[in-house]
CSV table of C-alpha atoms in Angstrom, one decimal:
chain,number,residue,atom,x,y,z
A,166,MET,CA,179.8,36.4,264.9
A,167,ASN,CA,181.1,35.5,268.4
A,168,LYS,CA,180.9,38.6,270.5
A,169,LYS,CA,184.1,37.6,272.3
A,170,TYR,CA,186.1,38.6,269.2
A,171,GLN,CA,184.1,41.8,268.4
A,172,LEU,CA,186.0,45.1,268.3
A,173,HIS,CA,184.3,48.4,269.1
A,174,VAL,CA,186.5,51.1,267.4
A,175,ALA,CA,183.3,53.1,266.7
A,176,LYS,CA,182.8,53.5,270.5
A,177,VAL,CA,186.4,54.5,271.4
A,178,LYS,CA,186.4,57.8,273.3
A,179,PRO,CA,187.6,60.5,273.1
A,180,VAL,CA,186.8,61.0,269.5
A,181,TRP,CA,190.3,62.2,268.6
A,182,LEU,CA,191.7,58.9,269.7
A,183,ARG,CA,189.2,57.0,267.5
A,184,PHE,CA,190.2,59.3,264.6
A,185,LEU,CA,193.9,58.6,265.3
A,186,ILE,CA,193.4,54.9,265.3
A,187,LEU,CA,191.5,55.0,262.0
A,188,VAL,CA,194.1,57.2,260.4
A,189,ILE,CA,196.9,54.9,261.5
A,190,ILE,CA,195.1,51.9,260.0
A,191,GLY,CA,194.5,53.8,256.8
A,192,LEU,CA,198.1,55.1,256.4
A,193,PRO,CA,199.1,52.6,253.7
A,194,PRO,CA,196.4,53.6,251.1
A,195,ILE,CA,196.7,57.3,252.0
A,196,THR,CA,200.5,57.6,252.0
A,197,GLY,CA,201.9,54.3,250.8
A,198,TRP,CA,203.9,53.9,254.0
A,199,PRO,CA,205.0,51.4,255.4
A,200,LEU,CA,204.2,49.2,252.4
A,201,THR,CA,206.6,51.2,250.2
A,202,LEU,CA,209.5,50.2,252.4
A,203,PHE,CA,209.1,46.6,251.3
A,204,ALA,CA,208.1,47.3,247.7
A,205,THR,CA,210.4,46.3,244.9
A,206,ALA,CA,210.4,47.8,241.4
A,207,LYS,CA,211.6,44.5,239.9
A,208,ASP,CA,209.0,42.2,241.3
A,209,PRO,CA,205.4,43.6,240.8
A,210,LEU,CA,203.9,40.3,242.1
A,211,HIS,CA,205.6,40.8,245.4
A,212,ASN,CA,204.0,44.3,245.7
A,213,LEU,CA,200.7,42.8,244.7
A,214,PHE,CA,200.9,40.3,247.5
A,215,MET,CA,201.6,43.0,250.0
A,216,TRP,CA,198.5,45.0,249.0
A,217,LEU,CA,196.5,41.8,249.1
A,218,SER,CA,197.7,41.1,252.6
A,219,TYR,CA,196.7,44.6,253.6
A,220,GLY,CA,193.3,44.2,252.0
A,221,CYS,CA,192.7,41.0,254.0
A,222,PHE,CA,193.7,42.8,257.2
A,223,ILE,CA,191.2,45.7,256.4
A,224,TRP,CA,188.4,43.2,255.7
A,225,LEU,CA,189.1,41.3,258.9
A,226,PHE,CA,189.2,44.6,260.8
A,227,ILE,CA,185.8,45.7,259.5
A,228,LEU,CA,184.4,42.2,260.0
A,229,LEU,CA,185.4,42.3,263.6
A,230,ASN,CA,183.9,45.7,264.1
A,231,THR,CA,180.6,45.6,262.1
A,232,GLY,CA,179.8,41.9,261.4
A,233,PHE,CA,179.3,40.0,258.1
A,234,LYS,CA,176.2,41.8,256.8
A,235,LYS,CA,177.7,45.3,256.9
A,236,LEU,CA,181.0,44.0,255.5
A,237,LEU,CA,179.2,42.4,252.6
A,238,SER,CA,177.3,45.5,251.7
A,239,TYR,CA,180.6,47.5,251.8
A,240,LEU,CA,182.3,44.9,249.6
A,241,SER,CA,179.5,44.7,247.0
A,242,PHE,CA,179.8,48.5,246.5
A,243,ALA,CA,183.6,48.3,246.4
A,244,PHE,CA,183.7,45.4,243.9
A,245,LEU,CA,181.2,47.2,241.7
A,246,LEU,CA,183.4,50.3,241.5
A,247,ALA,CA,186.6,48.4,241.2
A,248,LEU,CA,185.3,46.1,238.5
A,249,ILE,CA,184.1,48.9,236.3
A,250,THR,CA,187.3,50.9,236.8
A,251,CYS,CA,189.7,48.0,236.2
A,252,LEU,CA,187.9,46.1,233.5
A,253,VAL,CA,187.4,49.2,231.4
A,254,GLY,CA,190.9,50.4,232.2
A,255,ALA,CA,192.5,47.1,231.2
A,256,GLY,CA,190.4,47.0,228.0
A,257,ILE,CA,191.6,50.4,226.9
A,258,ARG,CA,195.2,49.9,227.9
A,259,ASN,CA,195.3,46.5,226.1
A,260,LEU,CA,193.7,48.0,223.0
A,261,ILE,CA,196.2,50.8,222.9
A,262,GLY,CA,199.0,48.3,223.5
A,263,PHE,CA,197.7,46.1,220.7
A,264,ILE,CA,197.5,49.1,218.3
A,265,GLN,CA,201.1,50.1,219.2
A,266,GLY,CA,202.3,46.6,218.9
A,267,ALA,CA,203.3,46.3,222.6
A,268,SER,CA,205.2,43.2,223.7
A,269,ARG,CA,203.7,40.4,225.7
A,270,GLN,CA,205.7,41.5,228.8
A,271,ASP,CA,204.2,45.0,228.6
A,272,MET,CA,200.7,43.6,228.4
A,273,THR,CA,201.4,41.5,231.5
A,274,LEU,CA,202.6,44.6,233.3
A,275,VAL,CA,199.4,46.3,232.4
A,276,SER,CA,197.4,43.4,233.8
A,277,ILE,CA,199.4,43.5,237.0
A,278,ARG,CA,198.9,47.2,237.3
A,279,MET,CA,195.2,46.9,236.9
A,280,LEU,CA,195.1,44.1,239.4
A,281,SER,CA,197.0,46.3,241.9
A,282,LEU,CA,194.5,49.1,241.4
A,283,PHE,CA,191.7,46.6,241.9
A,284,ILE,CA,193.1,45.3,245.2
A,285,CYS,CA,193.8,48.9,246.3
A,286,MET,CA,190.2,49.9,245.6
A,287,VAL,CA,188.5,46.9,247.2
A,288,SER,CA,190.6,47.6,250.3
A,289,VAL,CA,190.3,51.4,250.4
A,290,ILE,CA,186.6,51.8,249.6
A,291,PRO,CA,185.3,49.5,252.5
A,292,TYR,CA,187.8,51.3,254.8
A,293,SER,CA,186.5,54.7,253.7
A,294,LEU,CA,182.9,53.7,254.3
A,295,PHE,CA,183.7,52.2,257.7
A,296,PHE,CA,185.7,55.4,258.6
A,297,ILE,CA,182.6,57.6,257.8
A,298,ASN,CA,180.3,55.3,259.7
A,299,CYS,CA,182.5,55.3,262.8
A,300,PHE,CA,181.4,58.9,263.5
A,301,SER,CA,177.7,59.2,264.2
A,302,VAL,CA,176.3,62.4,262.8
A,303,SER,CA,173.1,62.0,265.0
A,304,SER,CA,175.2,62.0,268.2
A,305,PHE,CA,177.2,64.9,266.9
A,306,ILE,CA,174.0,66.9,266.3
A,307,SER,CA,172.6,65.9,269.8
A,308,ARG,CA,175.8,67.1,271.4
A,309,LEU,CA,175.9,70.5,269.6
A,310,ASP,CA,175.6,73.4,271.9
A,311,PHE,CA,173.1,75.8,270.3
A,312,SER,CA,172.9,78.0,273.4
A,313,THR,CA,175.6,80.4,272.3
A,314,VAL,CA,174.7,82.8,269.6
A,315,LYS,CA,178.2,82.8,268.2
A,316,ASN,CA,178.6,80.3,265.3
A,317,HIS,CA,175.0,79.1,266.0
A,318,ARG,CA,174.0,79.1,262.3
A,319,THR,CA,177.3,77.7,261.0
A,320,LYS,CA,177.0,74.8,263.5
A,321,ILE,CA,173.4,74.0,262.3
A,322,HIS,CA,174.3,74.1,258.7
A,323,LEU,CA,177.5,72.0,259.2
A,324,ALA,CA,175.5,69.4,261.1
A,325,LEU,CA,172.8,69.2,258.4
A,326,ALA,CA,175.5,69.0,255.6
A,327,LEU,CA,177.1,66.1,257.4
A,328,ARG,CA,173.8,64.4,257.9
A,329,VAL,CA,172.9,64.6,254.2
A,330,PHE,CA,176.4,63.6,253.1
A,331,GLN,CA,176.1,60.4,255.3
A,332,HIS,CA,172.6,59.8,253.9
A,333,VAL,CA,174.0,59.8,250.3
A,334,GLY,CA,176.5,57.1,251.4
A,335,ASP,CA,173.7,55.0,253.0
A,336,VAL,CA,171.5,55.3,249.8
A,337,THR,CA,174.3,54.2,247.5
A,338,ILE,CA,175.1,51.1,249.5
A,339,SER,CA,171.5,50.0,249.9
A,340,LEU,CA,170.7,50.9,246.3
A,341,LEU,CA,172.5,47.8,245.0
A,342,ASP,CA,169.9,45.6,246.8
A,343,VAL,CA,167.0,47.8,245.7
A,344,TRP,CA,168.2,47.8,242.1
A,345,ARG,CA,168.6,44.0,242.1
A,346,GLU,CA,165.1,43.6,243.5
A,347,GLU,CA,163.5,45.9,241.0
A,348,ASN,CA,165.4,44.7,237.9
A,349,PRO,CA,165.6,40.9,238.3
A,350,LYS,CA,165.6,40.3,234.6
A,351,MET,CA,168.6,42.5,234.1
A,352,ILE,CA,171.0,40.5,236.3
A,353,SER,CA,169.5,37.4,237.9
A,354,PRO,CA,170.4,34.2,236.0
A,355,ARG,CA,167.1,32.4,236.7
A,356,PHE,CA,165.3,35.1,234.7
A,357,SER,CA,167.8,35.4,231.9
A,358,ASP,CA,167.3,32.3,229.8
A,359,GLU,CA,165.4,34.0,227.1
A,360,LEU,CA,167.5,37.1,227.3
A,361,TRP,CA,170.9,35.5,226.9
A,362,GLU,CA,170.1,34.5,223.3
A,363,SER,CA,169.3,38.0,222.4
A,364,ARG,CA,172.3,39.3,224.2
A,365,LEU,CA,174.8,37.6,222.0
A,366,SER,CA,175.5,40.7,220.0
A,367,PRO,CA,177.9,43.2,221.5
A,368,LEU,CA,175.3,46.0,220.7
A,369,ALA,CA,172.8,44.3,223.0
A,370,TRP,CA,175.4,44.2,225.8
A,371,LEU,CA,176.1,47.9,225.3
A,372,ASN,CA,172.4,48.6,225.5
A,373,TRP,CA,172.1,46.5,228.7
A,374,MET,CA,175.0,48.4,230.2
A,375,ARG,CA,173.6,51.8,229.2
A,376,ASN,CA,170.2,50.9,230.7
A,377,SER,CA,171.7,49.6,233.9
A,378,ALA,CA,173.8,52.8,234.3
A,379,VAL,CA,170.9,55.1,233.6
A,380,THR,CA,168.5,53.3,235.9
A,381,TRP,CA,171.1,53.2,238.7
A,382,CYS,CA,172.0,56.9,238.4
A,383,LEU,CA,168.4,58.1,238.3
A,384,ALA,CA,167.5,55.9,241.3
A,385,MET,CA,170.5,57.3,243.1
A,386,ILE,CA,169.5,60.9,242.4
A,387,MET,CA,165.8,60.4,243.4
A,388,HIS,CA,166.5,58.4,246.6
A,389,THR,CA,169.1,61.1,247.6
A,390,PHE,CA,166.8,64.0,247.1
A,391,GLU,CA,163.5,62.5,248.4
A,392,ALA,CA,164.9,62.5,252.0
A,393,ILE,CA,166.0,66.2,252.0
A,394,PRO,CA,162.7,67.7,253.1
A,395,TYR,CA,162.6,65.2,256.1
A,396,LEU,CA,166.2,65.8,257.0
A,397,THR,CA,165.7,69.6,256.9
A,398,GLU,CA,162.5,69.4,258.9
A,399,GLU,CA,164.2,67.1,261.5
A,400,MET,CA,167.0,69.7,261.9
A,401,LYS,CA,164.4,72.5,262.4
A,402,ASN,CA,162.6,70.4,265.0
A,403,ILE,CA,165.8,69.8,266.9
A,404,ILE,CA,166.6,73.6,266.9
A,405,ASN,CA,163.0,74.5,268.0
A,406,PHE,CA,163.2,71.9,270.8
A,407,ARG,CA,166.6,73.1,272.0
A,408,GLU,CA,165.5,76.8,271.9
A,409,ASN,CA,162.2,76.2,273.7
A,410,ARG,CA,163.7,74.0,276.4
B,218,MET,CA,177.3,82.8,256.2
B,219,SER,CA,174.7,85.1,254.7
B,220,ASN,CA,171.2,85.2,256.1
B,221,ASN,CA,169.4,84.1,252.9
B,222,TRP,CA,171.4,80.8,252.9
B,223,THR,CA,168.6,78.5,254.0
B,224,LEU,CA,168.8,75.0,255.6
B,225,GLY,CA,167.2,73.6,252.4
B,226,LYS,CA,170.1,75.1,250.3
B,227,THR,CA,172.7,73.6,252.6
B,228,ALA,CA,170.9,70.2,252.3
B,229,VAL,CA,170.8,70.4,248.5
B,230,VAL,CA,174.5,71.5,248.3
B,231,ALA,CA,175.5,68.6,250.6
B,232,ALA,CA,173.5,66.1,248.4
B,233,LEU,CA,175.0,67.4,245.2
B,234,THR,CA,178.5,67.2,246.8
B,235,GLY,CA,177.8,63.5,247.7
B,236,LEU,CA,176.5,62.8,244.3
B,237,SER,CA,179.4,64.5,242.7
B,238,ALA,CA,181.8,62.3,244.8
B,239,LEU,CA,179.9,59.2,243.8
B,240,GLY,CA,179.6,60.2,240.1
B,241,THR,CA,183.4,60.6,240.1
B,242,MET,CA,183.9,57.2,241.8
B,243,ILE,CA,181.3,55.0,240.1
B,244,ILE,CA,182.2,55.3,236.4
B,245,ARG,CA,186.0,55.6,236.3
B,246,VAL,CA,187.9,54.9,233.2
B,247,PRO,CA,191.6,54.9,233.8
B,248,ILE,CA,193.7,56.7,231.2
B,249,PRO,CA,197.1,55.2,230.3
B,250,VAL,CA,200.2,57.4,230.5
B,251,THR,CA,199.0,59.8,233.2
B,252,ASN,CA,197.4,57.3,235.5
B,253,GLY,CA,194.4,59.7,235.7
B,254,TYR,CA,190.9,58.7,235.0
B,255,PHE,CA,187.8,59.8,233.1
B,256,ASN,CA,184.5,60.2,235.1
B,257,ILE,CA,181.1,61.8,235.1
B,258,GLY,CA,181.2,63.6,238.5
B,259,ASP,CA,181.4,67.0,236.7
B,260,VAL,CA,177.7,66.7,235.7
B,261,PHE,CA,176.8,67.5,239.3
B,262,VAL,CA,179.3,70.3,239.6
B,263,VAL,CA,177.8,72.0,236.5
B,264,LEU,CA,174.3,71.4,237.8
B,265,ALA,CA,175.2,73.0,241.2
B,266,GLY,CA,176.6,76.1,239.4
B,267,LEU,CA,173.6,76.5,237.1
B,268,TRP,CA,170.9,75.8,239.7
B,269,LEU,CA,172.3,77.3,242.8
B,270,GLY,CA,175.0,79.8,241.8
B,271,PRO,CA,178.8,80.4,242.2
B,272,VAL,CA,179.3,79.6,245.9
B,273,PRO,CA,177.4,76.3,245.9
B,274,GLY,CA,179.1,75.4,242.6
B,275,LEU,CA,182.5,76.2,244.2
B,276,ILE,CA,181.7,74.0,247.3
B,277,VAL,CA,180.4,71.1,245.3
B,278,GLY,CA,183.4,71.2,242.9
B,279,LEU,CA,185.9,71.6,245.7
B,280,VAL,CA,184.7,68.9,248.0
B,281,GLY,CA,182.9,66.2,246.0
B,282,PRO,CA,185.4,65.1,243.4
B,283,THR,CA,188.3,65.7,245.9
B,284,VAL,CA,186.8,63.2,248.3
B,285,ALA,CA,186.5,60.7,245.4
B,286,ASP,CA,190.2,61.3,244.4
B,287,ALA,CA,191.2,60.4,247.9
B,288,VAL,CA,190.1,56.8,247.1
B,289,GLY,CA,192.7,55.4,244.8
B,290,PHE,CA,194.1,58.5,243.1
B,291,PRO,CA,195.4,60.8,245.9
B,292,GLN,CA,198.1,62.4,243.7
B,293,PHE,CA,195.3,64.3,241.8
B,294,ILE,CA,193.6,65.8,244.8
B,295,LEU,CA,195.4,69.2,244.5
B,296,ALA,CA,194.6,69.6,240.8
B,297,THR,CA,191.0,68.4,241.2
B,298,ALA,CA,190.2,70.7,244.1
B,299,ILE,CA,191.4,73.8,242.3
B,300,ILE,CA,190.1,72.9,238.8
B,301,LYS,CA,186.6,71.6,239.8
B,302,GLY,CA,186.1,74.3,242.4
B,303,LEU,CA,186.9,77.0,239.8
B,304,GLU,CA,184.6,75.2,237.3
B,305,GLY,CA,181.6,75.2,239.7
B,306,PHE,CA,182.3,78.9,240.6
B,307,VAL,CA,182.6,80.1,237.0
B,308,VAL,CA,179.6,78.2,235.8
B,309,GLY,CA,177.5,79.7,238.6
B,310,LEU,CA,178.9,83.1,238.0
B,311,ILE,CA,177.9,83.1,234.3
B,312,GLY,CA,174.7,81.1,234.5
B,313,ARG,CA,173.2,81.9,237.8
B,314,HIS,CA,170.6,84.6,236.9
B,315,ARG,CA,167.0,83.6,236.6
B,316,GLY,CA,165.3,84.5,233.3
B,317,ILE,CA,168.3,84.0,231.1
B,318,GLY,CA,167.9,81.5,228.2
B,319,VAL,CA,169.2,78.0,227.8
B,320,GLY,CA,171.8,79.3,225.4
B,321,ARG,CA,173.6,81.3,228.1
B,322,ARG,CA,173.4,78.3,230.4
B,323,VAL,CA,175.0,76.2,227.8
B,324,ILE,CA,177.7,78.8,227.3
B,325,ALA,CA,178.3,78.9,231.1
B,326,ALA,CA,178.5,75.1,231.2
B,327,SER,CA,180.9,75.1,228.2
B,328,VAL,CA,183.2,77.6,229.9
B,329,GLY,CA,183.2,75.1,232.9
B,330,GLY,CA,184.1,72.3,230.4
B,331,PHE,CA,186.9,74.4,229.0
B,332,ILE,CA,188.3,74.9,232.5
B,333,ILE,CA,188.4,71.1,233.0
B,334,VAL,CA,190.4,70.6,229.8
B,335,ALA,CA,192.7,73.6,230.2
B,336,GLY,CA,193.1,73.1,233.9
B,337,TYR,CA,194.2,69.5,233.8
B,338,PHE,CA,196.5,70.2,230.9
B,339,LEU,CA,198.2,73.0,232.8
B,340,PHE,CA,198.6,70.9,235.9
B,341,GLU,CA,199.8,67.7,234.2
B,342,ALA,CA,202.1,69.4,231.7
B,343,TYR,CA,203.7,72.1,233.9
B,344,ILE,CA,202.6,72.3,237.5
B,345,TYR,CA,202.9,68.6,238.5
B,346,PRO,CA,206.3,68.1,236.8
B,347,TYR,CA,207.5,71.2,238.6
B,348,LEU,CA,206.2,70.1,242.0
B,349,GLY,CA,207.5,66.6,241.2
B,350,SER,CA,211.0,67.9,241.1
B,351,TYR,CA,210.7,68.8,244.8
B,352,VAL,CA,208.1,66.2,246.0
B,353,PRO,CA,208.2,62.8,244.3
B,354,PHE,CA,204.5,62.2,245.2
B,355,PHE,CA,203.6,64.7,242.4
B,356,LYS,CA,205.9,63.1,239.8
B,357,VAL,CA,203.1,61.4,237.9
B,358,THR,CA,202.7,63.2,234.6
B,359,ASP,CA,204.6,65.1,231.9
B,360,ILE,CA,203.7,67.1,228.9
B,361,GLY,CA,203.4,64.0,226.6
B,362,GLY,CA,201.0,62.4,229.1
B,363,ALA,CA,199.0,65.7,229.4
B,364,ILE,CA,198.6,65.8,225.6
B,365,VAL,CA,197.4,62.2,225.5
B,366,GLU,CA,194.8,62.9,228.1
B,367,VAL,CA,193.3,66.0,226.3
B,368,PRO,CA,190.7,63.9,224.2
B,369,ALA,CA,189.5,62.1,227.3
B,370,ASN,CA,189.1,65.4,229.2
B,371,ILE,CA,187.2,66.9,226.2
B,372,ALA,CA,184.8,63.9,226.3
B,373,GLN,CA,184.5,64.4,230.1
B,374,ALA,CA,183.7,68.1,229.5
B,375,VAL,CA,181.1,67.4,226.8
B,376,ILE,CA,179.4,64.9,229.1
B,377,ALA,CA,179.5,67.4,232.0
B,378,VAL,CA,177.9,70.1,229.8
B,379,ALA,CA,175.2,67.9,228.3
B,380,GLY,CA,174.4,66.1,231.6
B,381,GLY,CA,174.5,69.3,233.7
B,382,VAL,CA,172.2,71.2,231.4
B,383,ALA,CA,169.9,68.2,231.0
B,384,LEU,CA,169.5,67.8,234.7
B,385,TRP,CA,169.1,71.5,235.3
B,386,ARG,CA,166.2,71.9,232.8
B,387,PRO,CA,163.6,70.0,234.8
B,388,LEU,CA,164.7,72.0,237.9
B,389,ALA,CA,164.6,75.4,236.1
B,390,GLY,CA,160.9,75.8,236.6
B,391,SER,CA,160.9,74.8,240.3
B,392,ALA,CA,161.7,77.1,243.2
B,393,ARG,CA,165.4,77.1,244.3
B,394,PRO,CA,166.0,75.8,247.8
B,395,ASP,CA,166.9,79.4,248.9
B,396,GLU,CA,163.6,80.8,247.8
């Protein structure tokens, strides 16, 4: 990306100004304002268009700050979550509507509602990830003043908690690539010729979904916990270094 | 902060908090009527209570699912923070002691599950409609919606109990991070 157009919100100082800028940009998903001023109850498509515009703005904002690669990793995670939520949600709502004999108009409203939720999620999740990554835990730790005895322990524990929390976020985003590499037969079309025939039954699809979810969850737990001894040791070393200096 | 609270314990609590937030976000099944959703984040709240005790259970329950609610479902933050925090605390209080059998752990986790079902019903049927009469932001549920959501919350509680105890069992033999 042309560096001429690059933004550097993550480098804005002081930190409270950076926080303020990010909060102002995130106001619509957090409070609904100012999009609710233009929302109309009669025209759900109009509201949908407003959220879509906001989503495009957020993506552009993240793109200008982080570049394509980071934006794509945020988006892959956001789309995964949003697709699961909205497809299952739409399925359940339509099933209930079908059983209750809902009108075609009601069904359309359900679809629009799910679409709104989808757009909201694919806007808010990349924004949340970007927000977290705008604050470097490493630099926070390096700036901590351990010289005073007061609140010494609390500061150390808080810094470590933030470090681990950010690590969980990093693991989850990168896990999508790891999972795809390790399970090519489960998702990649070039491996799936012989599998597609056996997947015609709905039970086979359910089994595939269950296996995918279990593999993903286990990998997430293992990758999260395996780094804990290193992160704890790293923090101990920082403390020792500061105290002996 | 007590002196026997080690760095390892803080790291594990933070990891479980993050996993709880992700578990709440990743598998979300929206429930019609209340606009709430079904999720599996409680598994890690129950695990934190059983493995580490009441205070870590409270922290994981209070922070993890609440962070997840902030993405897409902010109206439920208040209910989630109170209910899940209480769930982790109570599970830890009943099931924290070493040497007690699996049966008591299951009872502890089940009490946590009951807190989910009863807590959300209470919030959605009475507290939110009451708050909604003053602040429109909370006007998202009523007693009819709360009743409809009970089966989904029961399923969520059962998964939390089964998943939490299943994940705790391999950890039961190992040293706790504060030991």
